[in-house]
Short mmCIF file of C-alpha atoms and ligand atoms in Angstrom, two decimals:
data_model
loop_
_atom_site.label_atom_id
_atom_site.label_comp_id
_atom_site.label_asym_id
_atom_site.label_seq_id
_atom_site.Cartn_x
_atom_site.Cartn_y
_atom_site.Cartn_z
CA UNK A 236 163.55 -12.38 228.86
CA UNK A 237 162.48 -15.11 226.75
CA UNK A 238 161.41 -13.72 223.76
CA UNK A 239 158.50 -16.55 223.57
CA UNK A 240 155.38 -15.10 222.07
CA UNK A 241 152.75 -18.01 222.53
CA UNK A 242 151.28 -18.18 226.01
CA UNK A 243 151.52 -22.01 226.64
CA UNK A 244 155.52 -21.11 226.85
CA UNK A 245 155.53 -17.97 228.47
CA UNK A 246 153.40 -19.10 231.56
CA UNK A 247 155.59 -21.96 231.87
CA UNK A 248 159.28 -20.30 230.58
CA UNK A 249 158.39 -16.68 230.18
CA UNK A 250 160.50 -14.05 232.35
CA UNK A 251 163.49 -13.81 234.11
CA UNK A 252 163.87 -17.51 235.92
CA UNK A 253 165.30 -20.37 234.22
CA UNK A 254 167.41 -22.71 237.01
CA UNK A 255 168.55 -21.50 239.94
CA UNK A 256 171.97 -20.11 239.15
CA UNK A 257 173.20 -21.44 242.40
CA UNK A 258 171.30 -24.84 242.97
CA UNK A 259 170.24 -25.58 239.03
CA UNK A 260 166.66 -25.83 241.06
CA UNK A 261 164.20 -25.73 238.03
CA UNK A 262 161.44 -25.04 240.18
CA UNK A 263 161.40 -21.23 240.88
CA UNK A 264 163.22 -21.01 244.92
CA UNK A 265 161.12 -19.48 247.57
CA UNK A 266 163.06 -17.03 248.60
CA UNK A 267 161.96 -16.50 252.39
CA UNK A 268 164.48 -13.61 253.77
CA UNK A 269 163.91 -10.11 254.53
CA UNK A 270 167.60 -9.03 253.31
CA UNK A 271 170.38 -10.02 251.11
CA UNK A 272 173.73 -9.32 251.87
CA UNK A 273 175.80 -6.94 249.95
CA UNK A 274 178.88 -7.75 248.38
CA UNK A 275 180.90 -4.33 249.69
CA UNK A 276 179.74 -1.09 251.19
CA UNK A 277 180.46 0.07 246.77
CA UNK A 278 178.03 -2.30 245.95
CA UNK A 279 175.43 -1.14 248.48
CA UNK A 280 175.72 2.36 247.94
CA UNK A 281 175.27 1.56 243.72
CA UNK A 282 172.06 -0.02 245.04
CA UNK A 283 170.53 2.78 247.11
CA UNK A 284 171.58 5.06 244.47
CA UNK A 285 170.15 3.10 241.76
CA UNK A 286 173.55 3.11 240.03
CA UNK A 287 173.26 -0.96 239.57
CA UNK A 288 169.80 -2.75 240.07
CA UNK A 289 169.90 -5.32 242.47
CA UNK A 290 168.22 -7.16 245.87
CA UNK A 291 168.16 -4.86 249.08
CA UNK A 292 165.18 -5.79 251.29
CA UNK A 293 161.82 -7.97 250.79
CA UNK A 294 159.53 -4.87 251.23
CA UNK A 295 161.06 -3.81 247.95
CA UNK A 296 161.94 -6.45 245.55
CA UNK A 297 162.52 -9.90 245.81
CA UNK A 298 163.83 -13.15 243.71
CA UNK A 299 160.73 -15.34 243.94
CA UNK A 300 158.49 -12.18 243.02
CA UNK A 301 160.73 -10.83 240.38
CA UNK A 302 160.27 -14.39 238.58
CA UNK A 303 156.45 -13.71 238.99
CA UNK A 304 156.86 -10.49 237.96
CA UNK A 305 158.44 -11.01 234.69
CA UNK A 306 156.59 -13.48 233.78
CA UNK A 307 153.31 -11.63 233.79
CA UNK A 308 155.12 -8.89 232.30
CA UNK A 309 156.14 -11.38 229.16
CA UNK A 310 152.26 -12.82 228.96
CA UNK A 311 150.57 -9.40 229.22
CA UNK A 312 153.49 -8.05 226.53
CA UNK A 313 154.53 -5.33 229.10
CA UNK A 314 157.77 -3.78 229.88
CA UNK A 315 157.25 -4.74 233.87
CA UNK A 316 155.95 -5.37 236.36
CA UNK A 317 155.36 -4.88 240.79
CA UNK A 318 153.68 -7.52 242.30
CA UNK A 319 151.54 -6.32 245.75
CA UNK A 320 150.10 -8.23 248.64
CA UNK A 321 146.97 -7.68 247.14
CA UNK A 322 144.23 -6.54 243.82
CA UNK A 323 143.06 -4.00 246.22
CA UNK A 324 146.17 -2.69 246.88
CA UNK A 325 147.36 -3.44 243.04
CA UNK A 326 144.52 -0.56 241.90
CA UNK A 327 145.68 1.57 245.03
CA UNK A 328 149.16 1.82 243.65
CA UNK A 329 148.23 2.23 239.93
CA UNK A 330 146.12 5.35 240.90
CA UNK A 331 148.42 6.92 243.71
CA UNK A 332 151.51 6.28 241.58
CA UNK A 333 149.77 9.33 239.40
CA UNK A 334 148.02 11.47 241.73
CA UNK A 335 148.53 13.95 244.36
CA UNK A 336 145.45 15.94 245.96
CA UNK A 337 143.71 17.90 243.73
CA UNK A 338 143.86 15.58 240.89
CA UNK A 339 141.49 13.17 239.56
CA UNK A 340 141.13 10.09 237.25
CA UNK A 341 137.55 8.94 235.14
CA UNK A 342 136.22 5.60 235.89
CA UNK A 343 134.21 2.96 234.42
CA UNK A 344 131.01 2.74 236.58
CA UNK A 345 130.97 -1.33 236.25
CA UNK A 346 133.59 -2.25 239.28
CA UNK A 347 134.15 -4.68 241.60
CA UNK A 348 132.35 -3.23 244.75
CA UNK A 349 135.76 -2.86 246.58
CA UNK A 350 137.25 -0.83 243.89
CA UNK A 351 134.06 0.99 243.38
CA UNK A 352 134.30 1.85 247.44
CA UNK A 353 138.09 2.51 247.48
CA UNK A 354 137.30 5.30 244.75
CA UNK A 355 134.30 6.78 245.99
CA UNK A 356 134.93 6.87 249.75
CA UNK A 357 138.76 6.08 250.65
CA UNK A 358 140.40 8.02 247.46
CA UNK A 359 138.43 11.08 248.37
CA UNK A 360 139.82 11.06 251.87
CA UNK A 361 143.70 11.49 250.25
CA UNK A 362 141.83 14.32 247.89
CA UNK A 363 141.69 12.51 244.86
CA UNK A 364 138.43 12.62 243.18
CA UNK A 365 136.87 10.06 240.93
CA UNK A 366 135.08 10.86 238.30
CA UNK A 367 132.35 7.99 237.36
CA UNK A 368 130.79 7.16 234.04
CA UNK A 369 128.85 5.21 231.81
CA UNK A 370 131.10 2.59 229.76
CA UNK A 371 128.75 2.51 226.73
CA UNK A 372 129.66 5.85 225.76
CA UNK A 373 133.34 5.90 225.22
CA UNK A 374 132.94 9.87 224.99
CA UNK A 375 132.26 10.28 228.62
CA UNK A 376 135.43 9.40 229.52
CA UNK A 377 136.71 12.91 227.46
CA UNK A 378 133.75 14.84 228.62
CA UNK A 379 134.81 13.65 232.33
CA UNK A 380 138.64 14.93 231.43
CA UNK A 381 140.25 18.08 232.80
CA UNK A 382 143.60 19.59 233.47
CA UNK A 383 143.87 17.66 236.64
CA UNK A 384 142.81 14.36 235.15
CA UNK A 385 145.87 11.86 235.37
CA UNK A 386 144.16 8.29 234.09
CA UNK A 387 141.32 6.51 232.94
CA UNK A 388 140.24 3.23 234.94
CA UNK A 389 137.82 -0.12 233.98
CA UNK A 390 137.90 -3.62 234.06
CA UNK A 391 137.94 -5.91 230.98
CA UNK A 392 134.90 -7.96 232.31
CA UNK A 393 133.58 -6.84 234.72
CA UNK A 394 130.36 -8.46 236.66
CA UNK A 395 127.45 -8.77 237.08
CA UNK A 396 126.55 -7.12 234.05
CA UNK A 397 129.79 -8.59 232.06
CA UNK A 398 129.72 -5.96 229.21
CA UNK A 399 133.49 -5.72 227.88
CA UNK A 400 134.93 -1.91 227.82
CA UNK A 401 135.60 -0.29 224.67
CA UNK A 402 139.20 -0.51 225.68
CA UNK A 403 140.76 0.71 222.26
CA UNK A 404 138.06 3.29 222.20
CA UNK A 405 139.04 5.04 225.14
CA UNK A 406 142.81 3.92 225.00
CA UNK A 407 142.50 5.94 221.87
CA UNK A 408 140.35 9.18 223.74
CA UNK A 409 143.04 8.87 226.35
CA UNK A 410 146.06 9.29 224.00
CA UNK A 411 145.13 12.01 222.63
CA UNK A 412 144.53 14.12 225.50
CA UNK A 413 147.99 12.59 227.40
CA UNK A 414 145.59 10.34 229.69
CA UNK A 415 146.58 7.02 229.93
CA UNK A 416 144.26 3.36 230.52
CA UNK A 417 144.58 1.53 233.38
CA UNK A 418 142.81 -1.85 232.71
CA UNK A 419 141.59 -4.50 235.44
CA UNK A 420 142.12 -7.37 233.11
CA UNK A 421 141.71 -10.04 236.14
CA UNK A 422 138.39 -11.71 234.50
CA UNK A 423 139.88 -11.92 231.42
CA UNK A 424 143.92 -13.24 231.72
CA UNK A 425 145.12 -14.78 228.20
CA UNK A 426 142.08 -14.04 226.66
CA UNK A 427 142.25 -10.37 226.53
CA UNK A 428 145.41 -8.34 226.05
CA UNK A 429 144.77 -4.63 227.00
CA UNK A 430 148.10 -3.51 225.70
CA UNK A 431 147.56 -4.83 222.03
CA UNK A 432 144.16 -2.28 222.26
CA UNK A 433 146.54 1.14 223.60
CA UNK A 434 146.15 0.26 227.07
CA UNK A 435 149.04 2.13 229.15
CA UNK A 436 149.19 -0.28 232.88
CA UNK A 437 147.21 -3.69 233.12
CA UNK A 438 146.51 -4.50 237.07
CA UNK A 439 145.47 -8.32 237.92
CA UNK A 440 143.95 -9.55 241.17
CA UNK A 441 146.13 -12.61 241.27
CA UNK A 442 143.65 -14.16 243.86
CA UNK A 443 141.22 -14.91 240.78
CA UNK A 444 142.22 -16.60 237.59
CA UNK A 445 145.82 -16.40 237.53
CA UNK A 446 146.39 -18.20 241.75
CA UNK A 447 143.73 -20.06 240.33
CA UNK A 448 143.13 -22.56 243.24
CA UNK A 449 141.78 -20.21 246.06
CA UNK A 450 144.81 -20.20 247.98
CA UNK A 451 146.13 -16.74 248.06
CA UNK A 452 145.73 -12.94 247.98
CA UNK A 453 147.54 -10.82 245.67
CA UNK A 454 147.96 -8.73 243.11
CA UNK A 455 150.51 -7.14 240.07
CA UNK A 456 150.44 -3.63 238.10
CA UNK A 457 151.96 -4.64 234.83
CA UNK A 458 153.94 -1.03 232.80
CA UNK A 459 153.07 -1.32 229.33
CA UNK A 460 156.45 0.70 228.57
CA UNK A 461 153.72 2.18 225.62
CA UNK A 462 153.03 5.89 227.02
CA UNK A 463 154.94 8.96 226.51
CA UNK A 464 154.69 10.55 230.51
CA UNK A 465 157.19 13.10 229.15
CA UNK A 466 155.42 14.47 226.13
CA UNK A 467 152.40 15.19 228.84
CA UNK A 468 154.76 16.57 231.17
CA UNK A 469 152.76 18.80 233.02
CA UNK A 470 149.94 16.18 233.28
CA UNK A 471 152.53 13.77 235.52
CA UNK A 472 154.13 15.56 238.04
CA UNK A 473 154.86 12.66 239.83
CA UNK A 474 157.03 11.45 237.09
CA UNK A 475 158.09 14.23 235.91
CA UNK A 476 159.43 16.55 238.63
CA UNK A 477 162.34 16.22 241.10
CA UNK A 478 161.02 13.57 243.49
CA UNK A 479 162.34 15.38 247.03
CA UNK A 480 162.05 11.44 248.43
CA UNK A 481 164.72 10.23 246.23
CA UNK A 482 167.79 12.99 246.29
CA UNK A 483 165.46 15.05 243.78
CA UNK A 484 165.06 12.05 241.13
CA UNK A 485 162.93 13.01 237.90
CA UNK A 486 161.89 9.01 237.29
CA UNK A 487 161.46 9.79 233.85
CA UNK A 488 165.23 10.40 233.32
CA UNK A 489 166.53 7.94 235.83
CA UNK A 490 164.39 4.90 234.50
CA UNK A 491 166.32 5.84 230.77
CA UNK A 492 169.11 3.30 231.45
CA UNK A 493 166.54 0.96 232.30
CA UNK A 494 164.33 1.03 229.67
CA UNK A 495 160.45 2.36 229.44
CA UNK A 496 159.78 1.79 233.00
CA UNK A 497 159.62 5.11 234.70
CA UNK A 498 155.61 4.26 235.49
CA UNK A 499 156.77 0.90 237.14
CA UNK A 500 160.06 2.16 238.57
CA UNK A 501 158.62 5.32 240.55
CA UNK A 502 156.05 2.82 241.89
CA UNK A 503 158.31 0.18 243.47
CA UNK A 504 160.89 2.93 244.64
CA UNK A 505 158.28 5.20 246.20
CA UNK A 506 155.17 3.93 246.96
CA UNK A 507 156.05 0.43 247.98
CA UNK A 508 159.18 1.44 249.79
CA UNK A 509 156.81 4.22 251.90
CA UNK A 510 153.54 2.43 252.00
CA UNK A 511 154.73 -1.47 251.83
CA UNK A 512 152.33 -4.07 250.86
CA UNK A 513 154.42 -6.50 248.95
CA UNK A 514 153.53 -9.92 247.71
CA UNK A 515 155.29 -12.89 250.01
CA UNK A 516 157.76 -14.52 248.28
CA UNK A 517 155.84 -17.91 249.47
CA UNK A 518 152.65 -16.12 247.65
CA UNK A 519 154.28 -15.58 244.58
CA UNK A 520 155.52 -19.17 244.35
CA UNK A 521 152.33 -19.80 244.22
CA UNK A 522 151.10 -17.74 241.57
CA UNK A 523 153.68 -18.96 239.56
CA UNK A 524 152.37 -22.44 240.33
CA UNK A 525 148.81 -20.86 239.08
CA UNK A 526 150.49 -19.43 236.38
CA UNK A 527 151.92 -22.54 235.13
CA UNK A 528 148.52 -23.82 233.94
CA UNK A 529 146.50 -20.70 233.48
CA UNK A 530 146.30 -21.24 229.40
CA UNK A 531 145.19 -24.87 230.10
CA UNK A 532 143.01 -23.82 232.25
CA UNK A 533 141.30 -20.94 230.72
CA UNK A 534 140.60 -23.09 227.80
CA UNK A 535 138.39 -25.21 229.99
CA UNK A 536 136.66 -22.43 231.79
CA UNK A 537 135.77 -20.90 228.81
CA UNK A 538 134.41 -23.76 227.31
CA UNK A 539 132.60 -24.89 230.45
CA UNK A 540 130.82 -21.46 231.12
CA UNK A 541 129.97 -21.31 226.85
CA UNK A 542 128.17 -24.76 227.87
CA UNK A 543 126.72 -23.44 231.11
CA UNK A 544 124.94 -20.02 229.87
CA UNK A 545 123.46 -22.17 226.59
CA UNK A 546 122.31 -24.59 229.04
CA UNK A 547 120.42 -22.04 231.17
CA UNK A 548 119.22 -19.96 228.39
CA UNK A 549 117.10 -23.35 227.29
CA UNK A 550 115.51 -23.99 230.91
CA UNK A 551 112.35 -23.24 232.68
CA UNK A 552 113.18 -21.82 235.88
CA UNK A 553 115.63 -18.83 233.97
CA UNK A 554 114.60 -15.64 233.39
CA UNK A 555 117.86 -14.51 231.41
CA UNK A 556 121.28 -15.44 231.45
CA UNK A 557 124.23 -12.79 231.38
CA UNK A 558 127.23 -14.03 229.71
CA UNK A 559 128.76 -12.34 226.59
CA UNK A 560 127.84 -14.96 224.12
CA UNK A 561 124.01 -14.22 224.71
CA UNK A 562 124.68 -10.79 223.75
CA UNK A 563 123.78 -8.40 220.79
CA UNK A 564 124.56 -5.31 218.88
CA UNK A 565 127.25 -3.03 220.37
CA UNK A 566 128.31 -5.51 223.42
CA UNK A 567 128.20 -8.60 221.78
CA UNK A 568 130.68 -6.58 218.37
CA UNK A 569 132.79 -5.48 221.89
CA UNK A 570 133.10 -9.44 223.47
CA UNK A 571 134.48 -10.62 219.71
CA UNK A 572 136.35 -7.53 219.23
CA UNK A 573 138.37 -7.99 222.97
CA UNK A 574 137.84 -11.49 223.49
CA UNK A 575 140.18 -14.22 221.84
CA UNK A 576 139.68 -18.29 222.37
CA UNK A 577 137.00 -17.81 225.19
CA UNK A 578 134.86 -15.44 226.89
CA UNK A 579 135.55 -16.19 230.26
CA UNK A 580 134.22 -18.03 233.36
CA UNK A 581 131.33 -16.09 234.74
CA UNK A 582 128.15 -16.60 234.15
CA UNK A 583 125.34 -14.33 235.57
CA UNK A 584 121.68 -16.03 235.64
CA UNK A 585 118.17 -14.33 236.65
CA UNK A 586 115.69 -16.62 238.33
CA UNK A 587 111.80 -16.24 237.64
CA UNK A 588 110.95 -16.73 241.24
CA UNK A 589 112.73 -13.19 242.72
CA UNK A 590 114.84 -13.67 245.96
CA UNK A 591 113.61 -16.94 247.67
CA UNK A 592 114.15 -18.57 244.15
CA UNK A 593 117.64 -17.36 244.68
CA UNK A 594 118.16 -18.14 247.76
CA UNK A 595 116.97 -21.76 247.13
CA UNK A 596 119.16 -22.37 244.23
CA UNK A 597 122.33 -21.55 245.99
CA UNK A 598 120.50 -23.85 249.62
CA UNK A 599 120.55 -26.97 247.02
CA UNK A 600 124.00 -26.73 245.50
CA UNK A 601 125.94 -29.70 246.12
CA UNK A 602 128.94 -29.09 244.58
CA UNK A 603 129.38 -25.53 243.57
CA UNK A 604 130.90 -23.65 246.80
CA UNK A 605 129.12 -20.67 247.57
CA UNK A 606 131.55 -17.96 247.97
CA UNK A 607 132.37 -14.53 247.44
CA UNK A 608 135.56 -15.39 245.31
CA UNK A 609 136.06 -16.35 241.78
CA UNK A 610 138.20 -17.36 239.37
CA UNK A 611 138.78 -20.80 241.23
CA UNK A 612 139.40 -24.11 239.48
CA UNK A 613 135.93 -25.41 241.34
CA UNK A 614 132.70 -24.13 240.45
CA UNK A 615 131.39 -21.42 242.65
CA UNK A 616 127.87 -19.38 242.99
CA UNK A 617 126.76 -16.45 244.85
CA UNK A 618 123.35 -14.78 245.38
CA UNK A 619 124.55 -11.27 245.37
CA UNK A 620 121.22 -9.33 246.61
CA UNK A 621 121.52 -10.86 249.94
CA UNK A 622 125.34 -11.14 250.18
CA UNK A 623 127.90 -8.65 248.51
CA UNK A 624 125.01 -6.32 247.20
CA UNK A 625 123.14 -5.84 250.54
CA UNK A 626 124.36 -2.92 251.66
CA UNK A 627 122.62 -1.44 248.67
CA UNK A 628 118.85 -0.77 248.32
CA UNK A 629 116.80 -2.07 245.28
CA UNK A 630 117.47 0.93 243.15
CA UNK A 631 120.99 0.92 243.50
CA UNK A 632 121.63 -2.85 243.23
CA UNK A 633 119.20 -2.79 240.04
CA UNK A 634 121.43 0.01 238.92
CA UNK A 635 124.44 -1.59 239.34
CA UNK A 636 123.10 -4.79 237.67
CA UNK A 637 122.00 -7.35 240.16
CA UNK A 638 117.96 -7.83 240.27
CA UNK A 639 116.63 -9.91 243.29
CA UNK A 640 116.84 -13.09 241.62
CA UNK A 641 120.18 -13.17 240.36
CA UNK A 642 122.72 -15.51 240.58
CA UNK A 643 126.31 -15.51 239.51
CA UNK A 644 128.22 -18.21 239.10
CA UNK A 645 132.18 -18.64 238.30
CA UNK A 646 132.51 -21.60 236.37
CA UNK A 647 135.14 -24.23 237.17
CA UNK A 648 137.40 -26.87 235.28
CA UNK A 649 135.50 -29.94 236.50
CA UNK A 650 133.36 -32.13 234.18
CA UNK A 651 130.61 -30.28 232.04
CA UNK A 652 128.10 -33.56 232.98
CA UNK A 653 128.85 -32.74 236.56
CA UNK A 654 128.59 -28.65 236.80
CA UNK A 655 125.48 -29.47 234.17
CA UNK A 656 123.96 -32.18 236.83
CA UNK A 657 124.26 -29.81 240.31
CA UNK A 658 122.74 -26.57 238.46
CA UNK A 659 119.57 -28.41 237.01
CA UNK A 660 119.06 -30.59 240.58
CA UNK A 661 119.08 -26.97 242.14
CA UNK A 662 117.22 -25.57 239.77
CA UNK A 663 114.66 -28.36 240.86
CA UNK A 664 114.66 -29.88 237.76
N1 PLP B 622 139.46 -6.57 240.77
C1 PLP B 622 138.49 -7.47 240.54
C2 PLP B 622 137.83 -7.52 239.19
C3 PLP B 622 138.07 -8.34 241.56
O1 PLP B 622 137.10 -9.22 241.33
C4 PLP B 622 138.69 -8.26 242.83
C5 PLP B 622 138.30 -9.13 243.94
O2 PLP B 622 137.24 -9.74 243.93
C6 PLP B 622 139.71 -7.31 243.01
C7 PLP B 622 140.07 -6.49 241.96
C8 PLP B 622 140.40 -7.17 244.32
O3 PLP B 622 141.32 -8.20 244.48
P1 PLP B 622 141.82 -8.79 245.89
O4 PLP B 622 140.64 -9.48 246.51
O5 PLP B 622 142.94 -9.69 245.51
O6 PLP B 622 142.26 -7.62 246.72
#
């Protein structure tokens, strides 16, 4: 590891790679095999056994992702990290890594609809029940908390609404009932750091921010190495007990040598080895690539969207504009508190003229993409009532935040004149 603290380095030197030992190759190699060869049947059977840590097979660890997986390790300030083919399968992990059937976890209610879906439907099919509730109230989440309860889940931003979570509220909640905070922090790399406010595992979509050019799926769980799964034994079974798919392992014990990984550890050993899903090594060159700039880049996001929501708060057609530097009392105390040198690149917008003013906007861009993605270095806008909220009827999609003139955009890095110039000839202006 480095040791760099500022996150200009670390995104550029942070982590395990520095030149190729072999080539001197500064660039990070793609490492494009399925296997490495062992030195000596010794040296394979100290792998399988854990006995030396080392490369066996691409399902399970790999060069080019260990160098991504370090380094988001060193800019979160975790202990480590897994990196997965995808952010869907990224939350997966960090709840199944926990949970057997009967248990359950508490969730925010503000997700990103596939999370939201993988918890209510596909979760409850494995027998793990999720409990929902209201973010505002930090209490809830204890109220919600049983026995059985094995973490707490929320995002840092999340959208449409883009309220930030009490996360050192409930971090705190969590600790002292042995329940630990699993943050999605993907709105919100660099300029939120869950760990610093008690949070236990930080998951990222890497598709979003962190890829940062729309060119890939994936995702990482980062281990905080911060919570105590032995002191709450009995709450982490999974942990805890003599895993019968490992020659009767207790990962708590066995991750000792290693350091405080035992979260992390049980997760790449178990869960990817049985369920797969691994980044590509091609993928997480990359991310790396992303990674490189992220700082740079979230600076002018930032920036851009602070511009963007000012703009729109000031102009005709806008009914209100959602973005956490419009906000007041408890959510706006929550943005400053969690938020350091930006507050991010969405910006959610209400149009006066319903759905067909909606629609219309997003008919006129010219150089915003209309996608379902964000996080990209372009400008991009969505009209979720008729796209990713359609399923839902008016209740629920006013419930969950999105009214039928709502727009949300993900501001890029372009020009401010130019992202300025294609909202207000939308907006008809
Ligand atoms: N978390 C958040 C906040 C997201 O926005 C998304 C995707 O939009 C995901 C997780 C899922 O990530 P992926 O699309 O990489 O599976």
């Amino acid at each position: 590891m480095s040791g760099y603290t500022n996150p200009e380095t670390i995104a550029l030197h942070g982590g395990s790679h520095r030149a190729d030992p072999n080539t001197g190759s500064v660039a990070v190699p793609i490492h494009q095999t399925t296997s490495f060869q062992f030195q000596d049947t010794g040296h394979a059977a100290r792998l399988f056994g854990l006995a030396e840590l080392g490369n066996i097979y691409t399902r399970i660890m790999n060069p080019t992702c260990d160098a991504l997986e370090t380094r988001i390790a060193a800019l979160e300030g975790g202990a480590a990290a897994l990196a997965l083919g995808s952010g869907q399968a990224a939350t997966t992990f960090s709840v199944m890594n926990l949970c057997e059937a009967g248990d359950n976890i508490v969730s925010s209610t503000d997700l990103y609809g596939g999370t939201w879906n993988l918890f209510a439907n596909t979760l409850k099919q494995f027998g793990i029940e999720v409990r929902f509730v209201d973010p505002a109230d930090p209490e809830a989440f204890a109220r919600a908390t049983d026995a059985r309860t094995r973490a707490y889940y929320a995002e840092t931003l999340p959208n449409p609404k883009l309220q930030v979570f009490p996360i050192a509220e409930v971090a705190a909640i969590g600790r002292k009932l042995g329940v630990p905070l699993i943050m999605d922090n993907t709105a919100a790399p660099i300029i939120c750091k869950p760990f610093q406010h008690g949070a236990a595992v930080v998951m990222h979509s890497t598709t979003k921010w962190i890829g940062g050019h729309g060119t890939s799926i994936g995702g990482i769980v980062v281990d905080g190495g911060n919570f105590d799964w032995e002191k709450w034994g009995e709450r982490f079974p999974t942990l805890n007990k003599p895993d019968p798919s490992y020659h009767g392992a207790i990962w708590t014990q066995a991750a000792k040598p290693l350091g405080p990984i035992a979260y992390i550890l049980r997760m790449r050993t178990c869960l990817l080895r049985d369920i797969g899903a691994p980044m590509s090594p091609f993928n997480a060159f990359l991310f790396l690539q992303g990674l490189e700039t992220l700082p740079l880049r979230m600076e002018r996001h930032c920036q851009n969207a602070l511009r963007v929501a000012a703009h729109l708060a000031a102009h005709p057609a806008v009914a209100r504009v959602i973005h956490p530097s419009l906000q007041e009392g408890e959510a706006r105390r929550r943005a400053e508190a969690y938020l350091k040198g930006g507050m991010g690149s969405l910006v959610g917008f209400e149009l006066k003229g319903g759905k067909e003013a909606g629609q219309r906007f997003i008919d006129r861009l010219k150089m915003f993409y209309h996608v379902a993605n964000i996080g990209d270095a372009r400008s991009l806008a969505i009209h979720p009532a008729t796209t990713t909220h359609s399923q839902l009827d008016e209740q629920e999609q006013a419930a969950s935040g999105v009214t039928p003139g709502y727009v949300r955009l993900s501001i890029g890095i372009e020009h401010i004149d130019d992202i300025l110039a294609d909202l207000d000839q939308a907006l008809g202006q």
